[in-house]
Short mmCIF file of C-alpha atoms in Angstrom, two decimals:
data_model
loop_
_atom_site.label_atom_id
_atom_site.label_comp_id
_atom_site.label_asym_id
_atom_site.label_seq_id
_atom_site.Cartn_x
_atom_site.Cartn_y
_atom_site.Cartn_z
CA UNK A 1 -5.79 -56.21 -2.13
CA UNK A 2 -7.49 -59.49 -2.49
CA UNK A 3 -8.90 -61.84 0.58
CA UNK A 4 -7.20 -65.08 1.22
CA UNK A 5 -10.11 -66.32 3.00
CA UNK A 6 -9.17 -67.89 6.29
CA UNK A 7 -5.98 -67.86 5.83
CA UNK A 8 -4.72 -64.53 6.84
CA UNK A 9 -0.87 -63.62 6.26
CA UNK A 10 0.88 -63.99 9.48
CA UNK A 11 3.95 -62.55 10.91
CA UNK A 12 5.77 -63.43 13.71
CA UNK A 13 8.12 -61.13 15.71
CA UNK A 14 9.98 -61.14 19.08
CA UNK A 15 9.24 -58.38 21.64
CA UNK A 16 10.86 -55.57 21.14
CA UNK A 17 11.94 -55.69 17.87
CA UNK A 18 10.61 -53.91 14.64
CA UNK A 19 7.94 -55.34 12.81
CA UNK A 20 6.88 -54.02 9.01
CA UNK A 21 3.11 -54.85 7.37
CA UNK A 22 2.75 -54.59 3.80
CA UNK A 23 0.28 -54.21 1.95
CA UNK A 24 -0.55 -53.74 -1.60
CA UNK A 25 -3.23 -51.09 -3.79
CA UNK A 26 -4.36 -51.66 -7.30
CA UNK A 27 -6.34 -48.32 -8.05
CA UNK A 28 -3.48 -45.59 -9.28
CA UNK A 29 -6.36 -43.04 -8.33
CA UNK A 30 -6.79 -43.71 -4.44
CA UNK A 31 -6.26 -40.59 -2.76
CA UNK A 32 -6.31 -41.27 0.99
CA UNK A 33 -4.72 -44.51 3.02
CA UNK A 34 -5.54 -45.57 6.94
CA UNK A 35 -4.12 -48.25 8.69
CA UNK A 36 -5.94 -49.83 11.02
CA UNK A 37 -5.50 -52.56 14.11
CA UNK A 38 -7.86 -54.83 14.54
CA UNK A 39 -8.02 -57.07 17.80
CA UNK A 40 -10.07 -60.63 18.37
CA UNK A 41 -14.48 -59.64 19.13
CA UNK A 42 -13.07 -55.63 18.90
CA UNK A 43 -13.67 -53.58 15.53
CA UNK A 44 -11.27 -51.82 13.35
CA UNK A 45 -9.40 -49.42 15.30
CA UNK A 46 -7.55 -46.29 13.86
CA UNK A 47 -3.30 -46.17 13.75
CA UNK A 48 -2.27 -43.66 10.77
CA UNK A 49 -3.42 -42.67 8.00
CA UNK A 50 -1.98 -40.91 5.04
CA UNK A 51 -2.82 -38.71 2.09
CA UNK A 52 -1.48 -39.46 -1.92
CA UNK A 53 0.82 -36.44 -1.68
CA UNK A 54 2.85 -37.86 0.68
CA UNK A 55 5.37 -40.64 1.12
CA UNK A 56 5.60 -40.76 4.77
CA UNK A 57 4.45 -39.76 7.59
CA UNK A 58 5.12 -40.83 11.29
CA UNK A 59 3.03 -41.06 14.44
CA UNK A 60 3.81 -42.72 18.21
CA UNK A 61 6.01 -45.70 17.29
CA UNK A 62 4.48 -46.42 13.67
CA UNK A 63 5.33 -44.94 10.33
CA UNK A 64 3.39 -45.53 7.10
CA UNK A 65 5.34 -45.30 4.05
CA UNK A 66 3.55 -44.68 0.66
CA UNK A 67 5.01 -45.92 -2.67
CA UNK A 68 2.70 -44.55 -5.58
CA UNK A 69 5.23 -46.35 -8.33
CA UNK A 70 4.40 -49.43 -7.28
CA UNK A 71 1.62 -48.73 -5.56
CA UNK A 72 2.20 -50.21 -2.04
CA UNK A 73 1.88 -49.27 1.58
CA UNK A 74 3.71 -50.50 4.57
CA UNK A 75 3.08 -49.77 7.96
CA UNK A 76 6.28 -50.15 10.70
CA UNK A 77 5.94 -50.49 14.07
CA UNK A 78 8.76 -50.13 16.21
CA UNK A 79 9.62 -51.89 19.25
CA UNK A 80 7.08 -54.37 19.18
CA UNK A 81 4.86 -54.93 22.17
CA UNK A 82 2.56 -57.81 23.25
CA UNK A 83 -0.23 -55.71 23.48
CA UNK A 84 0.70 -54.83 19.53
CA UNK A 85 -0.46 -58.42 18.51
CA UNK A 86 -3.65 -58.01 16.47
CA UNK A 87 -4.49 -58.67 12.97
CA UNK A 88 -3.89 -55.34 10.78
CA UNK A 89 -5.66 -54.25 7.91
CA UNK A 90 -4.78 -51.10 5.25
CA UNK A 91 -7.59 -49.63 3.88
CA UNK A 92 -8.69 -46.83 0.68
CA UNK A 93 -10.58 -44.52 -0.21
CA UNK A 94 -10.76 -44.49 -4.17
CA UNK A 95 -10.58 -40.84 -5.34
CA UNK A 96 -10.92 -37.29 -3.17
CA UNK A 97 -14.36 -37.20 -1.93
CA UNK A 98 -15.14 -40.92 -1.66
CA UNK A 99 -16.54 -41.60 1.61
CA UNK A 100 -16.54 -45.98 1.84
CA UNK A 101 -13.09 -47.84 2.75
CA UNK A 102 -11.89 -50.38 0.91
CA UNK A 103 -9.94 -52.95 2.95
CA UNK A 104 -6.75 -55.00 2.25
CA UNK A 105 -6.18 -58.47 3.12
CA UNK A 106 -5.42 -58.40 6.65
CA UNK A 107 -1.92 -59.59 8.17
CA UNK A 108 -1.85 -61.55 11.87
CA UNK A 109 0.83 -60.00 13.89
CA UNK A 110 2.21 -62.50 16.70
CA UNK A 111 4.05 -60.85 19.35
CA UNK A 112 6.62 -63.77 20.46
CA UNK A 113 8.13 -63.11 24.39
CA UNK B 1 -18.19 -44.49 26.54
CA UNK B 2 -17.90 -41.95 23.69
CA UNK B 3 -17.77 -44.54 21.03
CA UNK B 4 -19.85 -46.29 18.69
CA UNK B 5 -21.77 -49.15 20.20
CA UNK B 6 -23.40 -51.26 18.47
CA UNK B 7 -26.39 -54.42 19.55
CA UNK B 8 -26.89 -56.72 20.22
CA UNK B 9 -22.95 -58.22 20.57
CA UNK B 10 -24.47 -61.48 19.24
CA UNK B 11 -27.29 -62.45 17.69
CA UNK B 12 -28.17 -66.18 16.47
CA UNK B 13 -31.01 -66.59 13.94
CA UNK B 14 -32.55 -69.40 12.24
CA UNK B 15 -32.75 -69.17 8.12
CA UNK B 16 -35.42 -67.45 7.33
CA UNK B 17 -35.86 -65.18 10.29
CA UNK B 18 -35.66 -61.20 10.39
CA UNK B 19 -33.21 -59.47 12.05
CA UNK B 20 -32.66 -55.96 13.03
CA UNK B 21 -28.94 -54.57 14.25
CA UNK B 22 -28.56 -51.65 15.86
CA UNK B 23 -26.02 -48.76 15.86
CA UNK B 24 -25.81 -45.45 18.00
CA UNK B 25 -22.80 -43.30 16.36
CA UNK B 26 -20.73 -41.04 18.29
CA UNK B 27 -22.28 -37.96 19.78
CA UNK B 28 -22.51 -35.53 16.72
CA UNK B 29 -20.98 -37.38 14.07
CA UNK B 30 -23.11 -36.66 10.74
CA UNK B 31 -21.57 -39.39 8.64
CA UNK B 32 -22.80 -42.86 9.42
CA UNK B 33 -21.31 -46.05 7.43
CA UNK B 34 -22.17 -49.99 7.55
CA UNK B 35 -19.65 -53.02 6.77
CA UNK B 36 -19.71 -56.97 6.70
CA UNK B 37 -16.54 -58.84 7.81
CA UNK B 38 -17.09 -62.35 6.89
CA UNK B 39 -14.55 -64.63 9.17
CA UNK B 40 -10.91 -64.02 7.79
CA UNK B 41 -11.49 -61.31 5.58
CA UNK B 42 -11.46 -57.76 5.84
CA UNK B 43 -14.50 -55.41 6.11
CA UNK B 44 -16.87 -54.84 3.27
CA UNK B 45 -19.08 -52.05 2.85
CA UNK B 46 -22.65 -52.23 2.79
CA UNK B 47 -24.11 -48.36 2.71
CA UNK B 48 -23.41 -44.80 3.70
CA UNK B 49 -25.74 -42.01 5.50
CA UNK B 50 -25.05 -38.55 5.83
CA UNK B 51 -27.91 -37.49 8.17
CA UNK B 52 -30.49 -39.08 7.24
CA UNK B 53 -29.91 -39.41 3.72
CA UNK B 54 -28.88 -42.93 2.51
CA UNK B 55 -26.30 -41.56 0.15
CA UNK B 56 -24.76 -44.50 -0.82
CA UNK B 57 -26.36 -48.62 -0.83
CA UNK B 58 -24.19 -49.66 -3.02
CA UNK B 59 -22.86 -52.66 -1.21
CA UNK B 60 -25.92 -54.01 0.12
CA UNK B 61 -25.81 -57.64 -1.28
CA UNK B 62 -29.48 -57.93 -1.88
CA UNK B 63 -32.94 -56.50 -1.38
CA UNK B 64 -33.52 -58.35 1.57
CA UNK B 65 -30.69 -55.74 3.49
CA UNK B 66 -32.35 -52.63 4.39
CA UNK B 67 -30.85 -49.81 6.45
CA UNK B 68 -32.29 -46.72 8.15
CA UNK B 69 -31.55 -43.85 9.97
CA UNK B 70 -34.40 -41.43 10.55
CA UNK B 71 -33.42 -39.05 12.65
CA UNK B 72 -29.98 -38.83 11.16
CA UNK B 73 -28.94 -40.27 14.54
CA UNK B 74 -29.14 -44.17 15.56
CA UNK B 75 -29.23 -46.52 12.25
CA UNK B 76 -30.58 -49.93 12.21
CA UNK B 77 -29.48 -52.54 9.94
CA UNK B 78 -32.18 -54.86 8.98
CA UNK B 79 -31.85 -58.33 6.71
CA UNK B 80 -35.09 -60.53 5.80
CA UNK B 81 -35.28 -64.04 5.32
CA UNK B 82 -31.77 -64.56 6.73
CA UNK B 83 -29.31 -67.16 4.69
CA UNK B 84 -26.84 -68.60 6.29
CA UNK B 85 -24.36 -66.47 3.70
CA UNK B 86 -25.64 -63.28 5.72
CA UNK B 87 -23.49 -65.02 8.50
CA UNK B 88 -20.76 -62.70 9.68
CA UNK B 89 -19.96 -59.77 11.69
CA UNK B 90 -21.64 -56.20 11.22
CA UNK B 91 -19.76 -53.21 11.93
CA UNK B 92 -20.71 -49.72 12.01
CA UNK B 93 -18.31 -46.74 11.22
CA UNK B 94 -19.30 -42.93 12.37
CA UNK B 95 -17.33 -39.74 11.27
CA UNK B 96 -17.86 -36.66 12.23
CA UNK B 97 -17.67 -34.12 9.10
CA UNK B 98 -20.28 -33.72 6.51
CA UNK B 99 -18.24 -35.85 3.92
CA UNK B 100 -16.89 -33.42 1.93
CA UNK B 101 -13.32 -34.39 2.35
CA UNK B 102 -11.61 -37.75 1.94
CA UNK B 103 -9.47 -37.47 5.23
CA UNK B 104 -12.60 -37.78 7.41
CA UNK B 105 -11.76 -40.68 10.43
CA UNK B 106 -14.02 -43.63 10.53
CA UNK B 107 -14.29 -44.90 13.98
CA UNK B 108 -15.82 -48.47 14.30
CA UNK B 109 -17.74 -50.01 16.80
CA UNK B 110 -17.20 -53.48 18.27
CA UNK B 111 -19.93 -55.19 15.63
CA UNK B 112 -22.81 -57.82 15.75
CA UNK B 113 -21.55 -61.25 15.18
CA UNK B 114 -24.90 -62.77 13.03
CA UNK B 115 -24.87 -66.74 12.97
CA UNK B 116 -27.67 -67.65 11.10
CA UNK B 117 -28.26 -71.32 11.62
#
């Protein structure tokens, strides 16, 4: 994905509900997919990740879905927490062996009481 | 703390001044991997070490970024003549296998915020 600069997506949930980030790939040969959360003066932080053979795959309240046809990732968190509010950024690595990430534009979650 | 820490936190320079970032990687981990987050955007990377070797500088922006690790341990990050472009923050990724496989995590440290002035 492409940067939008300063202004990040944003999405806005209520506690406790689901929330879905989506993001989306341009390089058909990517073979490997993270997700990570990012929080305000805190680096990149690790969620899921998931490898080109799959098309899902599920950890503690998230889920990262794969769609290599259209070449887009989402990630789902469910039941929503405050302490879930962070901005959230998908990242690739470009073919098996590559070693650098290449992040997505970043989405704002907003965790609304 | 078993995680990647990185300093100084902050560091505010005036153009034209050197400045050196540090990075000590987790305990053991042999791959060792520079970014740049400008404000709003996601991280970029800069270079790659596996050990000692600088396998990949692809991403450094210009010859006045140079990186290091010598002992295939600590790495410092080191820009010359800073511009206020090089203003942003620097994060460093460690991960523990030898690189072979794609699936390898990348755990990030907290990152020097660089305001050159």
């Amino acid at each position: 994905g492409e940067s939008v600069g300063l202004h990040l997506p944003t999405l806005s949930v209520q506690e406790g509900d689901n929330s879905i980030i989506n993001c989306a790939y341009s390089n058909s040969a990517s073979d490997y997919f993270i997700w990570y959360k990012q929080e305000s003066g805190k680096g990149p932080q690790f969620i899921i990740d998931i490898r080109s053979n799959m098309d899902k795959r599920q950890g503690q309240r998230v889920t990262v879905l794969l769609n290599k046809t259209v070449k887009h990732l989402s990630l789902q968190i469910a039941a929503t927490q405050p302490g879930d509010s962070a901005v959230y950024f998908c990242a690739e690595k470009a073919y098996q062996g590559a070693q650098k990430l290449v992040f997505g534009q970043g989405t704002r979650l907003t965790i609304n009481p | 703390g078993a995680g990647v820490s990185q300093s100084p936190r902050y560091k505010v320079a005036k153009r034209g001044q050197d400045v050196a970032l540090r990075c000590d990687p987790i305990s053991g981990h042999v791959s060792l991997f520079w970014y740049q987050q400008a404000l709003g955007q996601g991280p970029e990377f800069l270079t790659y070490f596996q050990n000692e070797a600088q396998l990949d500088k692809s991403g450094l922006p210009s010859d006045r970024f140079f990186a290091e690790r010598p002992e295939g341990s600590v790495s410092t990050l080191k820009i010359q003549r800073t511009q206020q472009e090089d203003s942003a923050v620097y994060l460093c990724a460690s991960s523990f296998n030898s690189g072979l496989h794609s699936t390898d995590t990348q755990y990030f440290g907290p990152g020097t915020r660089l305001t050159v002035l």
